[in-house]
mmCIF file of C-alpha atoms in Angstrom:
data_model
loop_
_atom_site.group_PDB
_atom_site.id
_atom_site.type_symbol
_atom_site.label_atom_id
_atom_site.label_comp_id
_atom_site.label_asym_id
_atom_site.label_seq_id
_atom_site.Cartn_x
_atom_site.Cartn_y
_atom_site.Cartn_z
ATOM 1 C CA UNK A 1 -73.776 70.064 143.172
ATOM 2 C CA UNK A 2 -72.582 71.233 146.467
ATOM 3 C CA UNK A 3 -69.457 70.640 148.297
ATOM 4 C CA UNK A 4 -69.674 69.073 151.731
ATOM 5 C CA UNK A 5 -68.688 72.408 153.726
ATOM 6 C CA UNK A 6 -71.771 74.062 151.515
ATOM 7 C CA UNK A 7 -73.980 71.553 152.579
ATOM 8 C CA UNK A 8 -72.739 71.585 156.180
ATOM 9 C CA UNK A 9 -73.479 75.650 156.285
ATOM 10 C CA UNK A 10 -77.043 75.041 154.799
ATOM 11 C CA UNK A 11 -77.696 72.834 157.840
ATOM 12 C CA UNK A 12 -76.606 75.098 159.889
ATOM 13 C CA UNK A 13 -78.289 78.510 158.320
ATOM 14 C CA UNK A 14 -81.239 76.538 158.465
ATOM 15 C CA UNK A 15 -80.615 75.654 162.401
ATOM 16 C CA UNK A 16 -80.009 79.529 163.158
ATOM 17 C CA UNK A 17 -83.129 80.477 161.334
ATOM 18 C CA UNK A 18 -85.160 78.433 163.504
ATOM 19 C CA UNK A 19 -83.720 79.684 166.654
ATOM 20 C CA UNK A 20 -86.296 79.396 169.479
ATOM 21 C CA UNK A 21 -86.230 82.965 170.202
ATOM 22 C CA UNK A 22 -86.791 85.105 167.330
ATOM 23 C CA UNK A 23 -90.633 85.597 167.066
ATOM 24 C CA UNK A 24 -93.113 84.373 164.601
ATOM 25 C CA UNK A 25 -95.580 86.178 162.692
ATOM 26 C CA UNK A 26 -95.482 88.500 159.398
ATOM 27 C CA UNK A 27 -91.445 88.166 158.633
ATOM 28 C CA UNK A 28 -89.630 84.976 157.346
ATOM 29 C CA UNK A 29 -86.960 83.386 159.502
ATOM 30 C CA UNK A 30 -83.392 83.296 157.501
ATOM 31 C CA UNK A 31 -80.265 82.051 157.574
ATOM 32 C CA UNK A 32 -77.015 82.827 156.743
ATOM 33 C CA UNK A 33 -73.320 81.520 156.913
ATOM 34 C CA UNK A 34 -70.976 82.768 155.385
ATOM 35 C CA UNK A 35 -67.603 80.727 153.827
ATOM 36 C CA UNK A 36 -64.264 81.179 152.746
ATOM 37 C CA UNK A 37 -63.252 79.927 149.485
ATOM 38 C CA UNK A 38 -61.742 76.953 151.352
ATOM 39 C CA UNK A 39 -64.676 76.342 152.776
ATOM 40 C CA UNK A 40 -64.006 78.026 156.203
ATOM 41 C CA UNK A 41 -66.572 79.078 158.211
ATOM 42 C CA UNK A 42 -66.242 83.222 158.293
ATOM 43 C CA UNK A 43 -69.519 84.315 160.079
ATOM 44 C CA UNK A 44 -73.248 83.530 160.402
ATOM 45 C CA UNK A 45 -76.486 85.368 161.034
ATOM 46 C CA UNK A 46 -80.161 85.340 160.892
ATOM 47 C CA UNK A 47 -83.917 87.154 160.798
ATOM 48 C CA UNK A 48 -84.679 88.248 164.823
ATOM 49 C CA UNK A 49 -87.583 89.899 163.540
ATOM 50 C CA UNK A 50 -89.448 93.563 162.274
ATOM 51 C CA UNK A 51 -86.971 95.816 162.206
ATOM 52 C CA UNK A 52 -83.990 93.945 162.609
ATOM 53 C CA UNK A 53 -80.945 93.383 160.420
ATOM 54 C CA UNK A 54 -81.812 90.656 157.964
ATOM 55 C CA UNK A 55 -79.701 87.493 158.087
ATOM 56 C CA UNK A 56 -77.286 88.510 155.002
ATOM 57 C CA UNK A 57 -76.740 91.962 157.046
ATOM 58 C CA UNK A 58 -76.307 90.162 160.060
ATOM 59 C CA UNK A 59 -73.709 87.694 159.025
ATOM 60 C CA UNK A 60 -71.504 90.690 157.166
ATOM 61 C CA UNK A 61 -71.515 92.514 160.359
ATOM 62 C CA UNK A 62 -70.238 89.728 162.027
ATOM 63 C CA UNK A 63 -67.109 89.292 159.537
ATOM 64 C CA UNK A 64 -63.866 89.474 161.231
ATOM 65 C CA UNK A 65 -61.616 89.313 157.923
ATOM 66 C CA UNK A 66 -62.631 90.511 154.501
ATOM 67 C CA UNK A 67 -65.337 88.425 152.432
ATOM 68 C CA UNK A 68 -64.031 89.097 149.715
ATOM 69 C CA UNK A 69 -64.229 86.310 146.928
ATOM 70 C CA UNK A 70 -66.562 84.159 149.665
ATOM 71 C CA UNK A 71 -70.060 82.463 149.371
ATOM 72 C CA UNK A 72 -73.137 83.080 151.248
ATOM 73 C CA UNK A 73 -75.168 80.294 151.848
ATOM 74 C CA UNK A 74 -79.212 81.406 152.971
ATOM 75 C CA UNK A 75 -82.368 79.854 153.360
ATOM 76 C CA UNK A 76 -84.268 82.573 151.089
ATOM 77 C CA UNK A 77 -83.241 84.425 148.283
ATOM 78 C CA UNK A 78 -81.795 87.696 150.010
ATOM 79 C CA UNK A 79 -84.123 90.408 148.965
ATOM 80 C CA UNK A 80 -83.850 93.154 146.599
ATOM 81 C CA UNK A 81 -85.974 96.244 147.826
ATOM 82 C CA UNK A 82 -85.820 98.932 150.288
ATOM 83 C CA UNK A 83 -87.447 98.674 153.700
ATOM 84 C CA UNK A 84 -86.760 99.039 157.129
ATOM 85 C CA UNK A 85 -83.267 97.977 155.774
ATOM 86 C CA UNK A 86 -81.710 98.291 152.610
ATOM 87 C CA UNK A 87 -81.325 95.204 149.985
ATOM 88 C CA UNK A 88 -79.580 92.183 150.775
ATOM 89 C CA UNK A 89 -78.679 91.384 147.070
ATOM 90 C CA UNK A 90 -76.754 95.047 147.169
ATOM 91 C CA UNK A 91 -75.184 94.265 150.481
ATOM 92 C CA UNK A 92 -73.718 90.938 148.985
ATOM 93 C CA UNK A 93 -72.702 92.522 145.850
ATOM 94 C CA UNK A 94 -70.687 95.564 147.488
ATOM 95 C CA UNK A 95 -69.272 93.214 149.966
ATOM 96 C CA UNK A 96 -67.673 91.489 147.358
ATOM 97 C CA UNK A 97 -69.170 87.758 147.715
ATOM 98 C CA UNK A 98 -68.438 85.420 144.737
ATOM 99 C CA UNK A 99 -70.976 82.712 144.975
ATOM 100 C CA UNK A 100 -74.648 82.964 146.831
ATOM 101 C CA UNK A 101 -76.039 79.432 147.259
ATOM 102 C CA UNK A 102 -80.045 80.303 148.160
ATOM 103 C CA UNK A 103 -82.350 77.286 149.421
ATOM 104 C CA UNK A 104 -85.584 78.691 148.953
ATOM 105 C CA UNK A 105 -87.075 81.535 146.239
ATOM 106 C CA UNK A 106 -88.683 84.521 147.959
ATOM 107 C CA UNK A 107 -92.496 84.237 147.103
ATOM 108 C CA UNK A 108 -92.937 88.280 148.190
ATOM 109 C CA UNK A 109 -93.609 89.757 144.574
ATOM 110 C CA UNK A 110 -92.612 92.962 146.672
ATOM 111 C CA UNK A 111 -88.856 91.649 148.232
ATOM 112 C CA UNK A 112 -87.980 89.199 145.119
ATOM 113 C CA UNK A 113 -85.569 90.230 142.453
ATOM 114 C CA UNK A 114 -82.445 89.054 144.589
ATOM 115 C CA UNK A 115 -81.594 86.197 142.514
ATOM 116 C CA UNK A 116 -81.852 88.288 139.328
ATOM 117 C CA UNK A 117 -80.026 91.490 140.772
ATOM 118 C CA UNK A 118 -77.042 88.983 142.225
ATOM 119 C CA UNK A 119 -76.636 87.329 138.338
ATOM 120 C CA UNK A 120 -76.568 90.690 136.574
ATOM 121 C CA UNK A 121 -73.470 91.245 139.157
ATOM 122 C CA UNK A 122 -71.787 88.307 137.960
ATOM 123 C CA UNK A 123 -72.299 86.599 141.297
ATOM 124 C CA UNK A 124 -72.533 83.175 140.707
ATOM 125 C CA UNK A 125 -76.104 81.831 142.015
ATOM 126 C CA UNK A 126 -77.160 78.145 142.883
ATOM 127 C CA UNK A 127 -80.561 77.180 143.314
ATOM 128 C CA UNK A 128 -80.397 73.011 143.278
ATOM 129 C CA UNK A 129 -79.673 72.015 146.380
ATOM 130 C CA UNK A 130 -80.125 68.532 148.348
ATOM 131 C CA UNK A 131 -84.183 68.087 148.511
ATOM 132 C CA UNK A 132 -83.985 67.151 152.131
ATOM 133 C CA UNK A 133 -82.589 70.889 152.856
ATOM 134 C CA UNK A 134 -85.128 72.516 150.026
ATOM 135 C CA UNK A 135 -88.166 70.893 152.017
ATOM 136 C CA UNK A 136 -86.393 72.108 155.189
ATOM 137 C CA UNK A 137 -86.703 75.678 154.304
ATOM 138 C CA UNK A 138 -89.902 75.703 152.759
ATOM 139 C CA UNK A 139 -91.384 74.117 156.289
ATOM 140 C CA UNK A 140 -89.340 76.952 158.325
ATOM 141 C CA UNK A 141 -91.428 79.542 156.875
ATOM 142 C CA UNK A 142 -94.793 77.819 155.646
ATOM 143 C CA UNK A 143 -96.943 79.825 157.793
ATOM 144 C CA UNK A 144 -95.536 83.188 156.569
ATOM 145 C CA UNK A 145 -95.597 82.150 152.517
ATOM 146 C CA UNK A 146 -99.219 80.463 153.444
ATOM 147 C CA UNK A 147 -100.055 84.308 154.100
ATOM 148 C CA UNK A 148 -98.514 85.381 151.708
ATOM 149 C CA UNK A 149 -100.766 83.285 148.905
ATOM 150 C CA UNK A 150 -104.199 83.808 151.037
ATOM 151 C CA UNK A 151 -103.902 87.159 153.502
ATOM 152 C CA UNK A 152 -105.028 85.148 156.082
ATOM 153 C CA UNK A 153 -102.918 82.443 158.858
ATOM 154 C CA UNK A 154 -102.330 78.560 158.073
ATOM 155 C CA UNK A 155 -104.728 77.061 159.950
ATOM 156 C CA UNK A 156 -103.776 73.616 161.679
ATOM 157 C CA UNK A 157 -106.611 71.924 163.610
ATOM 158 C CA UNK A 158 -105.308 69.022 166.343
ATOM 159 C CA UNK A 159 -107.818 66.706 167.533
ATOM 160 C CA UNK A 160 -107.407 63.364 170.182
ATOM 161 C CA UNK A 161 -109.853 60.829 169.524
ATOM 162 C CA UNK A 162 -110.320 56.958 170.283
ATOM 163 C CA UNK A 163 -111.074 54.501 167.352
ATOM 164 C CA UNK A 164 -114.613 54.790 167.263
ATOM 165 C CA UNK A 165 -113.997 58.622 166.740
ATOM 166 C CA UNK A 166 -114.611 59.898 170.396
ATOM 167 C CA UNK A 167 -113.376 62.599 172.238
ATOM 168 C CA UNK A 168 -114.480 62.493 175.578
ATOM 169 C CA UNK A 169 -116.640 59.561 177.158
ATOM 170 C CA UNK A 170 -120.322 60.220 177.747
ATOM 171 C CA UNK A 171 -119.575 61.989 181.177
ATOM 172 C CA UNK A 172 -117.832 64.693 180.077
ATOM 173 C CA UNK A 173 -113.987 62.894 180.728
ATOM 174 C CA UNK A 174 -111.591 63.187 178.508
ATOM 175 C CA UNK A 175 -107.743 63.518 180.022
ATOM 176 C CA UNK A 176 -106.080 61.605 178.579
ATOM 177 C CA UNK A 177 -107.522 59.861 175.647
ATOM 178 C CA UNK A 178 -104.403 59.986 173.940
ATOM 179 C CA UNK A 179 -100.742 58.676 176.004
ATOM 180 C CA UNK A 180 -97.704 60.857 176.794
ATOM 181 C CA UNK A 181 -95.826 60.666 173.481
ATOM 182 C CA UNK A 182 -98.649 62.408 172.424
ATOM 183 C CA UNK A 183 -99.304 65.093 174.643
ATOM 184 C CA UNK A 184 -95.616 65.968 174.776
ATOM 185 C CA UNK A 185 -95.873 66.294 170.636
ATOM 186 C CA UNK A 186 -98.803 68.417 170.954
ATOM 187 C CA UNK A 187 -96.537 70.725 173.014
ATOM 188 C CA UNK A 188 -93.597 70.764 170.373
ATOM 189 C CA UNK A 189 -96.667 72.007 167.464
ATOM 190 C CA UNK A 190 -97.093 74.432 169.859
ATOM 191 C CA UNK A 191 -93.977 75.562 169.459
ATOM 192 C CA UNK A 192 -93.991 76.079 165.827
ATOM 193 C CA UNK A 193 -97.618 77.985 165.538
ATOM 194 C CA UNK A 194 -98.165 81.754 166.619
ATOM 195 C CA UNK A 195 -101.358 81.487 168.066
ATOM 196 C CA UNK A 196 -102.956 78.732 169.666
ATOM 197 C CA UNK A 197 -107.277 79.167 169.218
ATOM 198 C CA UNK A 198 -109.725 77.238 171.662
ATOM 199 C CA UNK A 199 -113.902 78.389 172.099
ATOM 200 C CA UNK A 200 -115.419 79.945 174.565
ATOM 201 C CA UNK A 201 -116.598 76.662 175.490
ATOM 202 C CA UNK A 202 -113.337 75.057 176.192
ATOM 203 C CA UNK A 203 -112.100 77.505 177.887
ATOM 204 C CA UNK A 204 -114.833 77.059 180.277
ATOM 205 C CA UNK A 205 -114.803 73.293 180.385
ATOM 206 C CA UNK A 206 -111.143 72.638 180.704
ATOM 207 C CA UNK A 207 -109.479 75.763 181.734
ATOM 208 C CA UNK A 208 -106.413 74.674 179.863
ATOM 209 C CA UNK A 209 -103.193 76.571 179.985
ATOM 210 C CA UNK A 210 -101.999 76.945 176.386
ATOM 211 C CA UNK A 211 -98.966 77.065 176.935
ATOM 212 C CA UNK A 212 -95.861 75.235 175.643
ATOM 213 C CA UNK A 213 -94.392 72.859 178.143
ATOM 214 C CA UNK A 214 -91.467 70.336 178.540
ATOM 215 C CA UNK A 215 -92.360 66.872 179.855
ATOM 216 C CA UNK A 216 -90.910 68.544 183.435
ATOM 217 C CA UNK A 217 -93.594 70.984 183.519
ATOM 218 C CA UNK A 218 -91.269 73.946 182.187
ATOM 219 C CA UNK A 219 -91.989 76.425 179.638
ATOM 220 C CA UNK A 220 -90.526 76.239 175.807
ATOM 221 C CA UNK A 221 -88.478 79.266 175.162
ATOM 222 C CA UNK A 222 -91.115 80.145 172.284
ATOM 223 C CA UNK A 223 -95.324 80.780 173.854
ATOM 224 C CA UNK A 224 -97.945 81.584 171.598
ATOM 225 C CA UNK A 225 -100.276 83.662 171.604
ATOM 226 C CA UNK A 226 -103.861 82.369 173.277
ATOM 227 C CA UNK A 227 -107.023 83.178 171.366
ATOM 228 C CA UNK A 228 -110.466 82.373 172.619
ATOM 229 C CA UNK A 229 -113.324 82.860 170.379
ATOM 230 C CA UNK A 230 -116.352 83.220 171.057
ATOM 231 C CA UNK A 231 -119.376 85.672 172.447
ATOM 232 C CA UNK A 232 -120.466 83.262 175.441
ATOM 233 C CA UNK A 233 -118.715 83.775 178.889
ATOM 234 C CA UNK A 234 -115.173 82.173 179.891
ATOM 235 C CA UNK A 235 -112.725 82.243 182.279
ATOM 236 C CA UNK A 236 -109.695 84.116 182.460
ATOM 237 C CA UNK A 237 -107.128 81.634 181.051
ATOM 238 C CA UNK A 238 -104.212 80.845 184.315
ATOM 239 C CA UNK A 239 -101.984 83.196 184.369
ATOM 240 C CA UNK A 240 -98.487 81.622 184.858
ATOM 241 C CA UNK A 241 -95.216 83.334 184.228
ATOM 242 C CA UNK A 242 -93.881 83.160 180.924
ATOM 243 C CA UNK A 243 -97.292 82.279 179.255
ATOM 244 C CA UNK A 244 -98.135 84.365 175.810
ATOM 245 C CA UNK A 245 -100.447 86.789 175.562
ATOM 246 C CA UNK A 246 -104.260 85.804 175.998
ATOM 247 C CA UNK A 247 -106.749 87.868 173.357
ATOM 248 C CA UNK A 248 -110.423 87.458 173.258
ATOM 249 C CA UNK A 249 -112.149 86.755 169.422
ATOM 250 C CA UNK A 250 -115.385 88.084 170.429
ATOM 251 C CA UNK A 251 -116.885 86.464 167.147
ATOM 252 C CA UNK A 252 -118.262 82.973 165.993
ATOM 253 C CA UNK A 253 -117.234 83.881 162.558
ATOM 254 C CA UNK A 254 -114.100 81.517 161.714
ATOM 255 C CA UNK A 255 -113.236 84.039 159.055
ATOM 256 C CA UNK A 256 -113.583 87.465 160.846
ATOM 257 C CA UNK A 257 -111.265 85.362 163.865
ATOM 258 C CA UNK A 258 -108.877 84.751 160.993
ATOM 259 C CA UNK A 259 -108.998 88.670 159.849
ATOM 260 C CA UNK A 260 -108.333 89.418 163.136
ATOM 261 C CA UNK A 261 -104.764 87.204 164.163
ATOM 262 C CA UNK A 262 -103.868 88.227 160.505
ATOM 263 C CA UNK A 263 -103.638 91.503 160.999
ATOM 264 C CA UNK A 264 -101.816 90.853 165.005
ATOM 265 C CA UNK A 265 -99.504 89.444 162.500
ATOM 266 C CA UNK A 266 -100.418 86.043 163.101
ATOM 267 C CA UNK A 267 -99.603 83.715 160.120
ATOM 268 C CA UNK A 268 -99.863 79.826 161.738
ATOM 269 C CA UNK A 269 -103.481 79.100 163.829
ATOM 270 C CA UNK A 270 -103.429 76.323 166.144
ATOM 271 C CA UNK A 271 -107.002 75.484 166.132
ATOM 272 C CA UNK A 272 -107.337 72.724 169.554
ATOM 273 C CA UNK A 273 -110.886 73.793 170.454
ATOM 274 C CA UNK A 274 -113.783 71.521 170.523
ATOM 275 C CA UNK A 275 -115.532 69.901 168.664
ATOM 276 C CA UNK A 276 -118.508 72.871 167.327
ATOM 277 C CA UNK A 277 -115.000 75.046 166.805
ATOM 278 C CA UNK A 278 -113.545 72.219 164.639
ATOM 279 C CA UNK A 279 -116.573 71.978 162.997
ATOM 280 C CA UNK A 280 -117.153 75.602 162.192
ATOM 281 C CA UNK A 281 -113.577 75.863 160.555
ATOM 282 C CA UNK A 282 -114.030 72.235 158.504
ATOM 283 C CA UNK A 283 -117.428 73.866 156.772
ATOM 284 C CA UNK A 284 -116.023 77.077 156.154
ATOM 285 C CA UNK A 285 -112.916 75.172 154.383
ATOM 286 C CA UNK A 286 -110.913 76.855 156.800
ATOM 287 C CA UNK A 287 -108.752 74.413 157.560
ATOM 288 C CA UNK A 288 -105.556 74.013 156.013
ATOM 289 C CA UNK A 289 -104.334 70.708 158.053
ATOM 290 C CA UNK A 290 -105.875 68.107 160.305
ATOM 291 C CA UNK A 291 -103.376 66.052 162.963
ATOM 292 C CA UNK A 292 -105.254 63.678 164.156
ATOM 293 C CA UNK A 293 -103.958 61.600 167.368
ATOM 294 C CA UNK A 294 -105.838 58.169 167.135
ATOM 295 C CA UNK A 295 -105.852 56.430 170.426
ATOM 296 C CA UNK A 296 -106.236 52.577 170.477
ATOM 297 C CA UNK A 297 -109.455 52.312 172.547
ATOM 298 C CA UNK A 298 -113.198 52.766 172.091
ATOM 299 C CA UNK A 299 -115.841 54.408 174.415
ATOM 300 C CA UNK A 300 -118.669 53.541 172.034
ATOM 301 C CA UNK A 301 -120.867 56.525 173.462
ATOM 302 C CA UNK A 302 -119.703 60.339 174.030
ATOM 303 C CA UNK A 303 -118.791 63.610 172.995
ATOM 304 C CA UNK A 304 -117.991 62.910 168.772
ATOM 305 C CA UNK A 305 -114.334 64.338 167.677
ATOM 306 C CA UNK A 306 -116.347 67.067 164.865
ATOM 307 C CA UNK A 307 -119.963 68.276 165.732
ATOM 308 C CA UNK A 308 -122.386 68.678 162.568
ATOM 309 C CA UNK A 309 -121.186 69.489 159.173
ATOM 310 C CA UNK A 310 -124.081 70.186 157.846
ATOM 311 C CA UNK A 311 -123.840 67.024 155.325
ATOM 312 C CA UNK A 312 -126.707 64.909 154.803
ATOM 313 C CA UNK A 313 -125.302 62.789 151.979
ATOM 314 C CA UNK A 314 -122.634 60.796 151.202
ATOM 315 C CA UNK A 315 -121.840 62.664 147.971
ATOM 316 C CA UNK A 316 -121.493 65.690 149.994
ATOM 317 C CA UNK A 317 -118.837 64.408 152.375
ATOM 318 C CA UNK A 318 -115.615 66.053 153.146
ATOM 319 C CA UNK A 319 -112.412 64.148 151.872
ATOM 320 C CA UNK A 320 -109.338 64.069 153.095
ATOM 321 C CA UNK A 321 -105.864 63.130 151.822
ATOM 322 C CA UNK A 322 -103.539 61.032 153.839
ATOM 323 C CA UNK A 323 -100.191 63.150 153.998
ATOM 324 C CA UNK A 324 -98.058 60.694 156.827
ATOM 325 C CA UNK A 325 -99.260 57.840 159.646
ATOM 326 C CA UNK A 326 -96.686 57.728 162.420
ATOM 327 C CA UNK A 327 -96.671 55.902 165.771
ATOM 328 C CA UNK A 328 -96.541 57.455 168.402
ATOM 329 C CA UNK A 329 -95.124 55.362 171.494
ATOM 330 C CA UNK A 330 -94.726 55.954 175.034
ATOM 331 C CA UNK A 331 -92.834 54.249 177.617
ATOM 332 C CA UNK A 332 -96.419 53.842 179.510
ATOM 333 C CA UNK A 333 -99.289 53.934 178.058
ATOM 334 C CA UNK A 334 -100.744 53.336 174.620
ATOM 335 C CA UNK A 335 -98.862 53.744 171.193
ATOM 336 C CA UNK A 336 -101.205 56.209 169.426
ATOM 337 C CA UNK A 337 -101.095 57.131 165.582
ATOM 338 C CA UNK A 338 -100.196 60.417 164.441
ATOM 339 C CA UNK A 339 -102.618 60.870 160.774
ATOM 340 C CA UNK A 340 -101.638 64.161 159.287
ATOM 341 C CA UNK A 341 -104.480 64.881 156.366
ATOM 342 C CA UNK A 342 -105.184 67.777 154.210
ATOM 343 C CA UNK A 343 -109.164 68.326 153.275
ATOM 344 C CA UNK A 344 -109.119 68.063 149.234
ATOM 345 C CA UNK A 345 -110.702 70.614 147.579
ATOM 346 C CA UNK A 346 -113.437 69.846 145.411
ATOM 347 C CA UNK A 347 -113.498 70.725 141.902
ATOM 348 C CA UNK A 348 -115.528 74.153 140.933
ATOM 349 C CA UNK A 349 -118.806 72.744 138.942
ATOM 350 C CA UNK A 350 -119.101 72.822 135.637
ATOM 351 C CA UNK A 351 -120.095 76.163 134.288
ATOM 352 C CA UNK A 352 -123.286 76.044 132.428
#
């Protein structure tokens, strides 16, 4: 079990790794504080990216006394090869650290070996921690483990609809269906995902921004990139300072897109296209996670949330499995629902 001051550092290695400015993409975001055997804060340091000291590097730097007899407390096992830098398990074990309290196992067959290397060292290694901080770090780097597993990006598709599963009214309108609780939440996911993917068609349609904004109309500290897919024409996407990068897709392949932001080092897709674009992904079983934002409201004609997916009967329909329901409410406006589902994967047949 860990002490208070152990669990106090985890929340706070966890905080670091998340800090708004290191980048996303192909390298986990980690954690580190380091504390005296009295439970003293001596240092802390994290992941800012390729090429960077890791966060077990970072935090011994950062030592002002000797660590000597200390623990480390990180979000991932420290790793135990040779890269850009050298091993973190080695660093830890030369450095003289007594106890090495890890969050989350390192799912890189390539990196892992840390938790093995620190043991044979006599360092003494705790894996059970509190399950609120274990599910922390495995969200802080889902995206990057997600590739990992599949070589390609977590795919996360948003879509606003009313109850009678509309997302624009038969003329075309459709800001806002949802209310500013929202819309402001849709920024924040934003936030956490590398790339943000529309179509060619919504690009020409609604000429959105794709950015990451505050409620005030200022930019998050952390853009994403801005895909549009497609081979049809569009619009240059605004340019405003601060803004990610925009890239063209010029495919209507979901998986060759995919390929593509993969190897940009893209590991978390914000798919908030359409939708034919939702629909492409959903038949190619493409998507990974569906956030739905359920107005309270009907239009009972208009443009329908998913275009055709190519079912025809009712045994062939796409399930989904309810993960969380949360309101959403605003201090004007409607209080929407927030449905987060996963599509369940269907059984391989029978082998004959």
């Amino acid at each position: 079990m860990l002490k208070d001051a152990e669990r106090q550092a985890l929340r706070r290695a966890l905080e670091i790794a998340a800090d708004p400015v290191v980048p996303l993409g192909p390298n986990p975001r980690v954690g580190c504080v380091l504390l005296s055997p009295a439970g003293e804060v001596l240092a802390e340091g994290h992941h800012r990216g390729a090429g960077t000291p890791h966060a077990e590097a970072d935090a011994l730097s950062r030592a002002t006394v000797p660590v000597t007899g200390a623990t480390a407390v990180v979000t991932l096992e420290p790793c135990n090869h040779v890269g850009r830098t050298g091993p973190c398990a080695e660093a830890l074990i030369e450095a003289g650290i007594h106890r090495v309290i890890i969050a989350r196992r390192d799912p890189n067959p390539v990196a892992s070996g840390g938790i093995q290397r620190l043991r044979e060292a006599g360092i003494d290694v705790v894996l059970d921690v509190p399950d609120d901080l274990a599910g922390a770090a495995a969200a802080l780097n889902r995206g990057w483990e997600h590739g990992l597993r599949h070589e390609r990006p977590l795919v996360t598709a948003k879509i606003a609809l009313t109850l009678d599963g509309r997302a624009a009214a038969a003329d075309g309108t459709s800001q806002w269906i949802t209310g500013p609780a929202a819309r402001e939440e849709v920024h924040l996911l934003r936030t956490t995902c590398d790339t943000v993917l529309v179509g060619t068609g919504t690009a020409r349609i609604d000429h959105p921004a794709l950015t990451a904004r505050r409620p005030d109309g200022t930019l998050h500290p952390r853009q994403p990139l801005r895909a549009v897919m497609g081979i049809g024409e569009a619009p240059t996407l605004p340019a405003i300072d601060g803004a990610g990068e925009e890239i063209r897709l010029l495919t209507r392949d979901p998986s060759a897109a995919l390929a593509e932001l993969f190897d940009r080092g893209a590991r978390h897709v914000l798919l908030e296209g359409g939708p034919t674009l939702a629909a492409a992904f959903l038949r190619e079983g493409l998507v990974d996670e569906l956030i739905l934002h359920l107005a309270p409201t009907l239009l009972g004609a208009g443009r329908p949330a998913v275009a055709d997916l190519s079912i025809t009967t009712l045994t062939d329909r796409l399930d989904l499995d309810l993960v969380d329901v949360t309101p959403l409410r605003s201090p004007e406006g409607p209080t929407d629902l927030r449905l987060t589902l996963r599509p369940r994967i269907r059984p391989s047949p029978p082998a004959n």
